[in-house]
Short mmCIF file of C-alpha atoms in Angstrom, two decimals:
data_model
loop_
_atom_site.label_atom_id
_atom_site.label_comp_id
_atom_site.label_asym_id
_atom_site.label_seq_id
_atom_site.Cartn_x
_atom_site.Cartn_y
_atom_site.Cartn_z
CA MET A 1 0.00 0.00 0.00
CA THR A 2 2.89 2.36 0.79
CA ALA A 3 4.31 4.28 -2.16
CA GLN A 4 8.11 4.21 -2.40
CA ASN A 5 8.36 7.98 -2.08
CA LEU A 6 6.49 8.07 1.26
CA PRO A 7 8.01 7.63 4.73
CA TYR A 8 7.38 4.44 6.69
CA GLU A 9 4.30 5.00 8.85
CA PRO A 10 3.84 1.81 10.92
CA GLU A 11 0.74 2.80 12.90
CA PHE A 12 -1.12 4.07 9.85
CA GLU A 13 -0.12 1.07 7.77
CA GLN A 14 -1.35 -1.25 10.54
CA ALA A 15 -4.73 0.51 10.60
CA TYR A 16 -4.97 0.40 6.79
CA LYS A 17 -4.04 -3.29 6.56
CA GLU A 18 -6.51 -4.19 9.32
CA LEU A 19 -9.34 -2.59 7.33
CA ALA A 20 -8.16 -3.76 3.91
CA SER A 21 -7.65 -7.36 5.00
CA THR A 22 -11.19 -7.68 6.35
CA LEU A 23 -12.60 -6.22 3.12
CA GLU A 24 -10.49 -8.64 1.06
CA ASN A 25 -11.52 -11.63 3.16
CA SER A 26 -15.22 -10.82 2.82
CA THR A 27 -17.39 -11.07 -0.29
CA LEU A 28 -17.58 -7.26 -0.65
CA PHE A 29 -15.10 -6.94 -3.55
CA GLN A 30 -16.63 -9.95 -5.28
CA LYS A 31 -20.07 -8.37 -5.19
CA LYS A 32 -18.85 -4.80 -5.76
CA PRO A 33 -15.35 -4.84 -7.32
CA GLU A 34 -15.49 -1.08 -7.96
CA TYR A 35 -15.04 -0.57 -4.21
CA ARG A 36 -11.33 -1.36 -4.61
CA LYS A 37 -10.92 2.09 -6.14
CA ALA A 38 -12.85 3.65 -3.26
CA LEU A 39 -10.40 2.03 -0.82
CA GLN A 40 -7.47 3.60 -2.66
CA VAL A 41 -9.09 7.03 -2.54
CA VAL A 42 -10.24 6.93 1.09
CA SER A 43 -6.77 5.91 2.31
CA VAL A 44 -5.26 9.28 1.30
CA PRO A 45 -6.06 12.28 3.52
CA GLU A 46 -7.85 15.19 1.89
CA ARG A 47 -5.49 17.57 3.68
CA VAL A 48 -2.63 17.47 6.20
CA VAL A 49 -1.72 20.62 8.09
CA GLN A 50 1.62 20.76 9.93
CA PHE A 51 2.95 23.79 11.79
CA ARG A 52 5.36 24.94 14.48
CA VAL A 53 4.17 25.93 17.93
CA VAL A 54 6.45 28.42 19.71
CA TRP A 55 5.67 29.17 23.37
CA GLU A 56 7.40 30.46 26.49
CA ASP A 57 7.92 28.40 29.65
CA ASP A 58 7.83 29.77 33.20
CA LYS A 59 11.57 30.47 33.08
CA GLY A 60 11.08 32.78 30.12
CA GLN A 61 12.74 30.32 27.73
CA VAL A 62 11.33 29.74 24.26
CA GLN A 63 10.13 26.19 23.55
CA ILE A 64 9.20 24.70 20.18
CA ASN A 65 6.80 21.88 19.38
CA ARG A 66 5.17 20.50 16.25
CA GLY A 67 1.45 20.85 15.63
CA PHE A 68 -0.65 18.76 13.25
CA ARG A 69 -4.17 18.40 11.88
CA VAL A 70 -5.01 15.53 9.54
CA GLN A 71 -8.28 16.33 7.75
CA PHE A 72 -8.84 12.85 6.39
CA ASN A 73 -12.34 12.64 4.95
CA SER A 74 -15.35 14.97 4.82
CA ALA A 75 -17.77 12.84 2.80
CA LEU A 76 -20.30 12.58 5.63
CA GLY A 77 -19.80 15.95 7.31
CA PRO A 78 -17.21 18.28 8.88
CA TYR A 79 -13.95 16.65 9.92
CA LYS A 80 -14.37 15.35 13.47
CA GLY A 81 -11.76 13.87 15.76
CA GLY A 82 -9.67 14.66 18.80
CA LEU A 83 -6.48 16.55 19.53
CA ARG A 84 -3.74 14.58 21.29
CA PHE A 85 -0.93 16.24 23.28
CA HIS A 86 1.72 13.61 23.99
CA PRO A 87 5.45 13.23 23.25
CA SER A 88 4.74 10.20 21.04
CA VAL A 89 2.59 12.19 18.61
CA ASN A 90 3.76 12.03 15.01
CA LEU A 91 2.12 12.01 11.60
CA SER A 92 1.86 8.22 11.43
CA ILE A 93 -0.09 8.02 14.70
CA LEU A 94 -2.39 10.87 13.72
CA LYS A 95 -3.03 9.36 10.29
CA PHE A 96 -3.93 6.03 11.90
CA LEU A 97 -6.27 7.77 14.35
CA GLY A 98 -7.83 9.91 11.62
CA PHE A 99 -8.30 6.90 9.33
CA GLU A 100 -10.06 4.95 12.09
CA GLN A 101 -12.13 8.03 12.89
CA ILE A 102 -13.65 8.11 9.39
CA PHE A 103 -15.35 4.76 9.83
CA LYS A 104 -16.08 5.13 13.53
CA ASN A 105 -17.95 8.36 12.83
CA ALA A 106 -19.81 6.69 9.97
CA LEU A 107 -21.01 3.95 12.33
CA THR A 108 -22.59 6.51 14.70
CA GLY A 109 -25.10 7.49 12.02
CA LEU A 110 -24.29 11.18 12.60
CA ASN A 111 -23.10 13.61 9.92
CA MET A 112 -19.39 13.69 10.74
CA GLY A 113 -16.26 13.20 8.69
CA GLY A 114 -12.96 11.94 10.06
CA GLY A 115 -9.88 13.78 11.25
CA LYS A 116 -7.29 13.91 14.03
CA GLY A 117 -4.64 16.29 15.29
CA GLY A 118 -2.37 17.25 18.12
CA SER A 119 1.19 17.98 19.11
CA ASP A 120 4.28 16.33 20.59
CA PHE A 121 3.86 18.70 23.56
CA ASP A 122 3.74 16.93 26.95
CA PRO A 123 1.36 18.53 29.47
CA LYS A 124 2.76 16.40 32.32
CA GLY A 125 4.96 18.42 34.64
CA LYS A 126 3.84 21.74 33.11
CA SER A 127 2.20 24.52 35.08
CA ASP A 128 -1.26 25.80 34.17
CA ASN A 129 0.32 28.95 32.77
CA GLU A 130 2.70 26.97 30.56
CA ILE A 131 -0.18 24.86 29.27
CA ARG A 132 -2.22 28.01 28.63
CA ARG A 133 0.62 29.67 26.69
CA PHE A 134 1.12 26.54 24.63
CA CYS A 135 -2.62 26.23 23.86
CA VAL A 136 -2.80 29.90 22.84
CA SER A 137 0.10 29.45 20.41
CA PHE A 138 -1.27 26.15 19.09
CA MET A 139 -4.74 27.57 18.42
CA SER A 140 -3.36 30.76 16.89
CA GLU A 141 -2.35 28.64 13.90
CA LEU A 142 -4.99 25.89 14.04
CA CYS A 143 -7.83 28.44 14.01
CA LYS A 144 -7.05 29.17 10.34
CA HIS A 145 -8.00 25.64 9.38
CA ILE A 146 -11.06 24.73 11.49
CA GLY A 147 -14.65 25.93 11.92
CA ALA A 148 -18.10 24.77 12.96
CA GLU A 149 -18.94 23.72 9.38
CA THR A 150 -15.41 22.65 8.42
CA ASP A 151 -13.55 20.83 11.19
CA VAL A 152 -14.56 20.40 14.84
CA PRO A 153 -11.77 18.94 17.03
CA ALA A 154 -12.26 17.45 20.49
CA GLY A 155 -10.02 16.29 23.32
CA ASP A 156 -7.92 13.13 23.39
CA ILE A 157 -4.91 11.97 25.43
CA GLY A 158 -3.40 15.00 27.19
CA VAL A 159 -6.27 17.30 26.24
CA THR A 160 -8.80 17.73 29.04
CA GLY A 161 -11.49 20.33 29.61
CA ARG A 162 -8.76 22.74 30.75
CA GLU A 163 -6.93 22.61 27.42
CA VAL A 164 -10.19 22.77 25.46
CA GLY A 165 -11.12 25.91 27.40
CA PHE A 166 -7.79 27.63 26.70
CA MET A 167 -7.99 26.80 22.98
CA PHE A 168 -11.63 27.82 22.67
CA GLY A 169 -10.88 31.18 24.29
CA GLN A 170 -8.08 31.89 21.83
CA TYR A 171 -10.20 30.90 18.83
CA LYS A 172 -12.96 33.26 20.01
CA LYS A 173 -10.50 36.14 20.47
CA ILE A 174 -8.93 35.76 17.02
CA ARG A 175 -12.08 34.99 15.01
CA ASN A 176 -14.49 37.16 17.02
CA GLN A 177 -17.02 34.31 16.82
CA TRP A 178 -18.72 32.03 19.34
CA HIS A 179 -19.00 28.80 17.40
CA GLY A 180 -19.08 25.19 18.56
CA ILE A 181 -15.62 24.65 17.08
CA LEU A 182 -14.42 22.33 19.84
CA THR A 183 -16.31 19.63 21.72
CA GLY A 184 -15.70 18.61 25.29
CA LYS A 185 -16.42 22.17 26.40
CA GLY A 186 -17.36 23.20 29.92
CA GLY A 187 -20.97 22.55 30.91
CA SER A 188 -21.70 26.24 31.50
CA TRP A 189 -20.47 27.34 28.04
CA GLY A 190 -21.70 24.88 25.46
CA GLY A 191 -20.58 21.47 26.65
CA SER A 192 -22.87 18.45 26.66
CA LEU A 193 -23.86 16.47 29.70
CA ILE A 194 -22.53 12.87 29.62
CA ARG A 195 -19.61 13.86 27.33
CA PRO A 196 -16.85 12.95 29.84
CA GLU A 197 -18.56 9.64 30.53
CA ALA A 198 -19.57 8.85 26.95
CA THR A 199 -16.71 6.65 25.68
CA GLY A 200 -16.59 4.54 28.84
CA TYR A 201 -20.36 4.22 29.09
CA GLY A 202 -20.62 3.52 25.38
CA VAL A 203 -18.18 0.60 25.34
CA VAL A 204 -20.09 -1.03 28.21
CA TYR A 205 -23.43 -0.50 26.44
CA TYR A 206 -21.92 -2.12 23.34
CA VAL A 207 -20.64 -5.14 25.29
CA GLU A 208 -24.08 -5.50 26.89
CA HIS A 209 -25.45 -6.28 23.44
CA MET A 210 -22.59 -8.71 22.76
CA ILE A 211 -23.34 -10.60 25.98
CA GLN A 212 -27.07 -10.68 25.33
CA HIS A 213 -26.64 -11.90 21.75
CA ALA A 214 -24.06 -14.57 22.57
CA SER A 215 -26.08 -15.89 25.52
CA GLY A 216 -29.46 -15.72 23.82
CA GLY A 217 -30.56 -13.08 26.30
CA LYS A 218 -29.76 -15.23 29.35
CA GLU A 219 -26.73 -13.28 30.64
CA SER A 220 -25.76 -9.70 31.45
CA PHE A 221 -22.84 -7.96 33.17
CA ALA A 222 -24.12 -9.27 36.50
CA GLY A 223 -21.46 -11.50 38.04
CA LYS A 224 -18.90 -10.85 35.30
CA ARG A 225 -15.25 -10.23 36.20
CA VAL A 226 -14.04 -7.36 34.03
CA ALA A 227 -10.38 -6.50 33.41
CA ILE A 228 -9.83 -2.88 32.36
CA SER A 229 -6.61 -1.14 31.37
CA GLY A 230 -6.07 2.59 31.67
CA SER A 231 -7.23 4.99 34.37
CA GLY A 232 -8.31 8.02 32.37
CA ASN A 233 -11.85 9.05 31.50
CA VAL A 234 -12.60 5.97 29.37
CA ALA A 235 -11.42 3.46 31.98
CA GLN A 236 -12.94 5.33 34.92
CA TYR A 237 -16.43 5.61 33.50
CA ALA A 238 -16.39 2.14 31.97
CA ALA A 239 -15.50 0.79 35.42
CA LEU A 240 -18.27 2.76 37.13
CA LYS A 241 -20.86 1.58 34.59
CA VAL A 242 -19.72 -2.06 34.93
CA ILE A 243 -20.18 -1.84 38.71
CA GLU A 244 -23.59 -0.21 38.26
CA LEU A 245 -24.64 -3.14 36.06
CA GLY A 246 -23.52 -5.74 38.61
CA GLY A 247 -20.05 -6.62 37.34
CA SER A 248 -16.73 -6.67 39.19
CA VAL A 249 -13.80 -4.53 38.04
CA ILE A 250 -10.55 -6.37 38.73
CA SER A 251 -7.85 -4.11 37.23
CA LEU A 252 -6.91 -0.57 36.23
CA SER A 253 -3.56 0.72 34.99
CA ASP A 254 -1.53 3.65 33.71
CA SER A 255 1.67 4.12 31.73
CA GLN A 256 3.81 3.10 34.72
CA GLY A 257 2.03 -0.07 35.86
CA SER A 258 -1.16 -1.86 36.90
CA LEU A 259 -3.32 -2.26 40.00
CA VAL A 260 -4.76 -5.78 40.03
CA LEU A 261 -7.17 -7.33 42.50
CA GLN A 262 -5.57 -9.85 44.86
CA GLY A 263 -7.47 -13.15 44.91
CA GLU A 264 -10.61 -14.12 43.05
CA GLU A 265 -13.22 -12.21 45.04
CA GLY A 266 -14.05 -8.52 45.22
CA SER A 267 -13.90 -5.49 42.96
CA PHE A 268 -12.80 -1.91 42.77
CA THR A 269 -15.44 0.21 44.45
CA PRO A 270 -16.81 3.50 43.06
CA GLU A 271 -15.01 5.31 45.90
CA GLU A 272 -11.67 3.75 44.93
CA ILE A 273 -12.21 4.65 41.28
CA ASN A 274 -13.03 8.23 42.28
CA THR A 275 -9.80 8.36 44.31
CA ILE A 276 -7.85 7.28 41.21
CA ALA A 277 -9.72 9.88 39.13
CA ALA A 278 -8.72 12.60 41.61
CA ILE A 279 -4.99 11.83 41.40
CA LYS A 280 -5.21 11.69 37.60
CA VAL A 281 -6.52 15.25 37.57
CA GLU A 282 -3.27 16.14 39.35
CA ARG A 283 -1.37 14.11 36.69
CA LYS A 284 -0.01 11.67 39.26
CA GLN A 285 0.58 7.92 38.90
CA ILE A 286 -1.51 5.17 40.49
CA SER A 287 1.70 3.80 42.02
CA GLU A 288 1.29 6.55 44.64
CA LEU A 289 -1.86 4.80 45.88
CA ALA A 290 -0.44 1.27 45.88
CA THR A 291 1.03 1.56 49.38
CA GLN A 292 -1.97 3.37 50.89
CA ALA A 293 -5.04 1.84 52.51
CA PRO A 294 -7.31 0.36 51.27
CA PHE A 295 -5.34 -0.23 48.08
CA SER A 296 -2.29 -1.87 49.71
CA SER A 297 -4.25 -4.74 51.26
CA LYS A 298 -6.71 -5.28 48.41
CA PHE A 299 -4.60 -4.91 45.25
CA LYS A 300 -1.11 -5.71 44.04
CA TYR A 301 0.80 -3.13 42.03
CA LEU A 302 2.72 -4.39 39.00
CA ALA A 303 5.34 -1.87 37.92
CA GLY A 304 5.80 -1.61 34.15
CA ALA A 305 3.20 -4.30 33.44
CA ARG A 306 -0.18 -4.44 31.75
CA PRO A 307 -2.91 -6.32 33.60
CA TRP A 308 -3.83 -9.03 31.09
CA THR A 309 -1.44 -11.78 32.13
CA ASN A 310 -1.31 -10.95 35.85
CA ILE A 311 -4.87 -11.49 37.11
CA ALA A 312 -5.72 -14.33 39.49
CA GLY A 313 -8.72 -16.39 38.47
CA ARG A 314 -11.00 -16.06 35.51
CA ILE A 315 -11.56 -13.02 33.30
CA ASP A 316 -14.97 -12.78 31.66
CA VAL A 317 -14.63 -9.43 29.86
CA ALA A 318 -11.55 -7.41 28.84
CA LEU A 319 -11.77 -3.70 28.02
CA PRO A 320 -8.43 -2.26 26.78
CA SER A 321 -8.92 1.45 27.47
CA ALA A 322 -5.46 3.01 27.54
CA THR A 323 -3.71 3.37 24.17
CA GLN A 324 -2.94 1.61 20.89
CA ASN A 325 -1.42 -1.89 20.67
CA GLU A 326 -1.86 -2.67 24.37
CA VAL A 327 -2.91 -6.30 23.80
CA SER A 328 -0.27 -8.46 22.10
CA GLY A 329 -0.68 -11.86 20.50
CA ASP A 330 0.66 -13.62 23.61
CA GLU A 331 -1.63 -11.55 25.85
CA ALA A 332 -4.57 -12.47 23.62
CA LYS A 333 -3.77 -16.16 24.20
CA ALA A 334 -3.50 -15.49 27.95
CA LEU A 335 -6.94 -13.85 27.99
CA ILE A 336 -8.44 -16.86 26.23
CA ALA A 337 -6.71 -19.20 28.71
CA ALA A 338 -8.22 -17.15 31.56
CA GLY A 339 -11.71 -17.82 30.16
CA CYS A 340 -12.34 -14.39 28.62
CA LYS A 341 -15.42 -14.43 26.36
CA PHE A 342 -15.71 -10.78 25.35
CA ILE A 343 -13.07 -8.19 24.47
CA ALA A 344 -14.01 -4.70 23.30
CA GLU A 345 -11.61 -1.81 22.72
CA GLY A 346 -12.18 1.37 24.69
CA SER A 347 -8.89 2.57 23.19
CA ASN A 348 -8.20 3.08 19.49
CA MET A 349 -6.56 0.05 17.86
CA GLY A 350 -6.02 -1.40 21.33
CA SER A 351 -5.06 -4.82 19.97
CA THR A 352 -2.17 -5.67 17.68
CA GLN A 353 -2.93 -7.46 14.43
CA GLU A 354 -1.47 -10.60 15.98
CA ALA A 355 -3.94 -10.34 18.86
CA ILE A 356 -6.87 -9.80 16.49
CA ASP A 357 -5.80 -12.87 14.51
CA VAL A 358 -5.78 -14.92 17.74
CA PHE A 359 -9.25 -13.69 18.73
CA GLU A 360 -10.72 -14.26 15.28
CA ALA A 361 -9.19 -17.74 14.94
CA HIS A 362 -10.67 -18.74 18.30
CA ARG A 363 -14.08 -17.36 17.31
CA GLU A 364 -14.05 -19.30 14.05
CA ALA A 365 -13.01 -22.54 15.75
CA ASN A 366 -15.54 -22.51 18.59
CA ALA A 367 -19.30 -22.45 18.53
CA GLY A 368 -21.23 -19.56 20.05
CA ALA A 369 -20.60 -18.81 23.70
CA ALA A 370 -17.52 -21.08 23.80
CA ALA A 371 -15.58 -18.52 21.74
CA ILE A 372 -14.02 -15.20 22.61
CA TRP A 373 -15.79 -12.39 20.73
CA TYR A 374 -13.77 -9.34 19.72
CA ALA A 375 -15.15 -5.84 19.04
CA PRO A 376 -12.86 -3.24 17.42
CA GLY A 377 -12.51 0.28 18.76
CA LYS A 378 -14.10 1.89 15.71
CA ALA A 379 -17.40 0.35 16.87
CA ALA A 380 -17.04 -0.25 20.59
CA ASN A 381 -15.62 3.15 21.57
CA ALA A 382 -17.74 5.24 19.22
CA GLY A 383 -19.74 6.60 22.16
CA GLY A 384 -17.30 9.44 22.78
CA VAL A 385 -17.46 10.93 19.31
CA ALA A 386 -21.20 10.20 19.19
CA VAL A 387 -21.83 12.50 22.14
CA SER A 388 -19.40 15.01 20.62
CA GLY A 389 -21.72 14.96 17.61
CA LEU A 390 -24.68 15.48 19.93
CA GLU A 391 -22.80 18.42 21.49
CA MET A 392 -22.40 19.91 18.01
CA ALA A 393 -26.14 19.54 17.44
CA GLN A 394 -26.95 21.25 20.74
CA ASN A 395 -24.55 24.10 19.93
CA SER A 396 -26.11 24.60 16.50
CA ALA A 397 -29.59 24.79 17.97
CA ARG A 398 -28.46 26.78 21.06
CA VAL A 399 -30.12 24.24 23.37
CA ASN A 400 -29.04 21.97 26.22
CA TRP A 401 -30.37 18.44 26.60
CA THR A 402 -30.75 16.68 29.94
CA SER A 403 -28.33 13.95 30.94
CA GLU A 404 -31.17 11.43 30.58
CA GLU A 405 -31.84 12.51 27.00
CA VAL A 406 -28.17 12.39 26.01
CA ASP A 407 -27.69 9.02 27.69
CA SER A 408 -30.77 7.64 25.95
CA ARG A 409 -29.45 8.80 22.57
CA LEU A 410 -26.03 7.31 23.39
CA LYS A 411 -27.60 3.93 24.21
CA GLY A 412 -29.49 4.01 20.91
CA ILE A 413 -26.36 4.85 18.91
CA MET A 414 -24.35 2.03 20.54
CA GLU A 415 -27.17 -0.44 19.89
CA ASP A 416 -27.27 0.65 16.24
CA CYS A 417 -23.45 0.29 15.99
CA PHE A 418 -23.70 -3.27 17.26
CA LYS A 419 -26.66 -4.31 15.12
CA ASN A 420 -25.24 -2.69 11.98
CA GLY A 421 -21.91 -4.49 12.38
CA LEU A 422 -23.65 -7.77 13.17
CA ALA A 423 -25.98 -7.62 10.15
CA THR A 424 -23.21 -6.54 7.78
CA ALA A 425 -20.97 -9.39 8.94
CA GLN A 426 -23.77 -11.86 8.32
CA GLU A 427 -24.19 -10.47 4.78
CA TYR A 428 -20.58 -10.11 3.62
CA SER A 429 -18.61 -12.38 5.96
CA THR A 430 -21.14 -15.12 6.60
CA PRO A 431 -20.03 -17.33 9.52
CA ALA A 432 -20.36 -21.10 9.61
CA SER A 433 -23.40 -22.51 11.39
CA GLY A 434 -23.23 -21.87 15.14
CA ILE A 435 -20.28 -19.45 14.84
CA LEU A 436 -20.60 -15.87 16.04
CA PRO A 437 -20.26 -13.27 13.25
CA SER A 438 -17.04 -11.24 12.98
CA LEU A 439 -17.70 -7.82 14.50
CA VAL A 440 -14.39 -6.53 13.17
CA ALA A 441 -15.34 -7.48 9.60
CA GLY A 442 -18.92 -6.26 9.97
CA SER A 443 -17.93 -2.92 11.49
CA ASN A 444 -15.19 -2.30 8.92
CA ILE A 445 -17.45 -3.10 5.98
CA ALA A 446 -20.44 -1.14 7.32
CA GLY A 447 -18.36 2.00 7.98
CA PHE A 448 -16.41 1.73 4.73
CA THR A 449 -19.41 1.21 2.44
CA LYS A 450 -21.30 4.15 3.94
CA VAL A 451 -18.35 6.49 3.35
CA ALA A 452 -17.61 5.02 -0.10
CA GLU A 453 -21.17 5.57 -1.31
CA ALA A 454 -21.13 9.21 -0.17
CA MET A 455 -17.79 9.78 -1.90
CA LYS A 456 -19.15 8.23 -5.08
CA ASP A 457 -22.16 10.55 -5.00
CA HIS A 458 -19.75 13.50 -4.62
CA GLY A 459 -17.71 12.37 -7.65
CA ASP A 460 -14.61 11.50 -5.58
CA TRP A 461 -14.43 8.11 -7.38
CA TRP A 462 -16.49 6.44 -10.10
#
């Protein structure tokens, strides 16, 4: 797929190959061979913006970072996707995220295109004033390329409500306009209720449908042991929703290590999750809690380790909710050995291709509920961008919906994501009798075909 004159972009190429391989292995190109051209077109961004960000630290020294915005596809609506501030940010990672975002947004049923952006700036260890000065400089350039009807960024790793507020303020000053040009805004100035919770809640709502389908309606989250990675918004709210639905949360983690339940009984409590949330606001590590009560007696801390291979007893559900490629092929095998039946990505591209191959091979070799069932991030974690889309709608109409209304719409969108992927898999990737359909194939094909048809109508390919 990579042209010889282009740099090696491993993350983007992984995302492309994951989509392309499922299309190739389905009957889509047999039934509609013209879609091969659509795949070539959709894999090239419509526009890539790259710029320098010069800002001053608290010592008065000038610092320089790189800023990016990948405006990948606008067939279904304005570009929509988060901004990530993290030292690892580069064009390959943002292209992978933007590419995934195209099809994720398509699956929500809302009028949103796909994009992604950010900077290699690291907010950790920076003062509020340093972060503000960086955000002002970053938005001073980005504001030339975005708008309510053009491109509406949101937050992502390293971009919380604080950063969104600083960037929104600078956009308003320069453009002299109050537009809904960022989502994840403060509740008193245009933000939507349920937005912080949306990705975590959404992945749990999605898995609810997986459990109900696989069990013929006989099972729910009640009694399930759920392993979760991460400790940011996605992990926190997924954990709280799992507990609300009767499940047990047996792990959380961050970039430095994991907190894992000791023994086979018990769960994180909402109070313990809220304690973790509080230290994350202060940009501290969960290792600081590992030696404090009640954490020290209830959990073991595993420095530098992910939770998947370190949990005592069975795992019923796994929710990778930290970052890309956090489940390897060996860890996929360990999850299956631990009895895991459902894995759904709260993070983007949370599983390596090797892990996906392990999950899919197990699904194909085992009937129904005996198999592990994998749901890709583009479907399972679409709740966050879905509520961002609902925030855009509220901004456009100058109205505010209740949390109950937003949550109800979120539940409906996640149900539609699941059913659409399921039906599409049954049509284009028909499983053998008694085998669960491939949600990765169904979600990829459903998102791709919707975008491809819109592009064809616009004359982007024919």
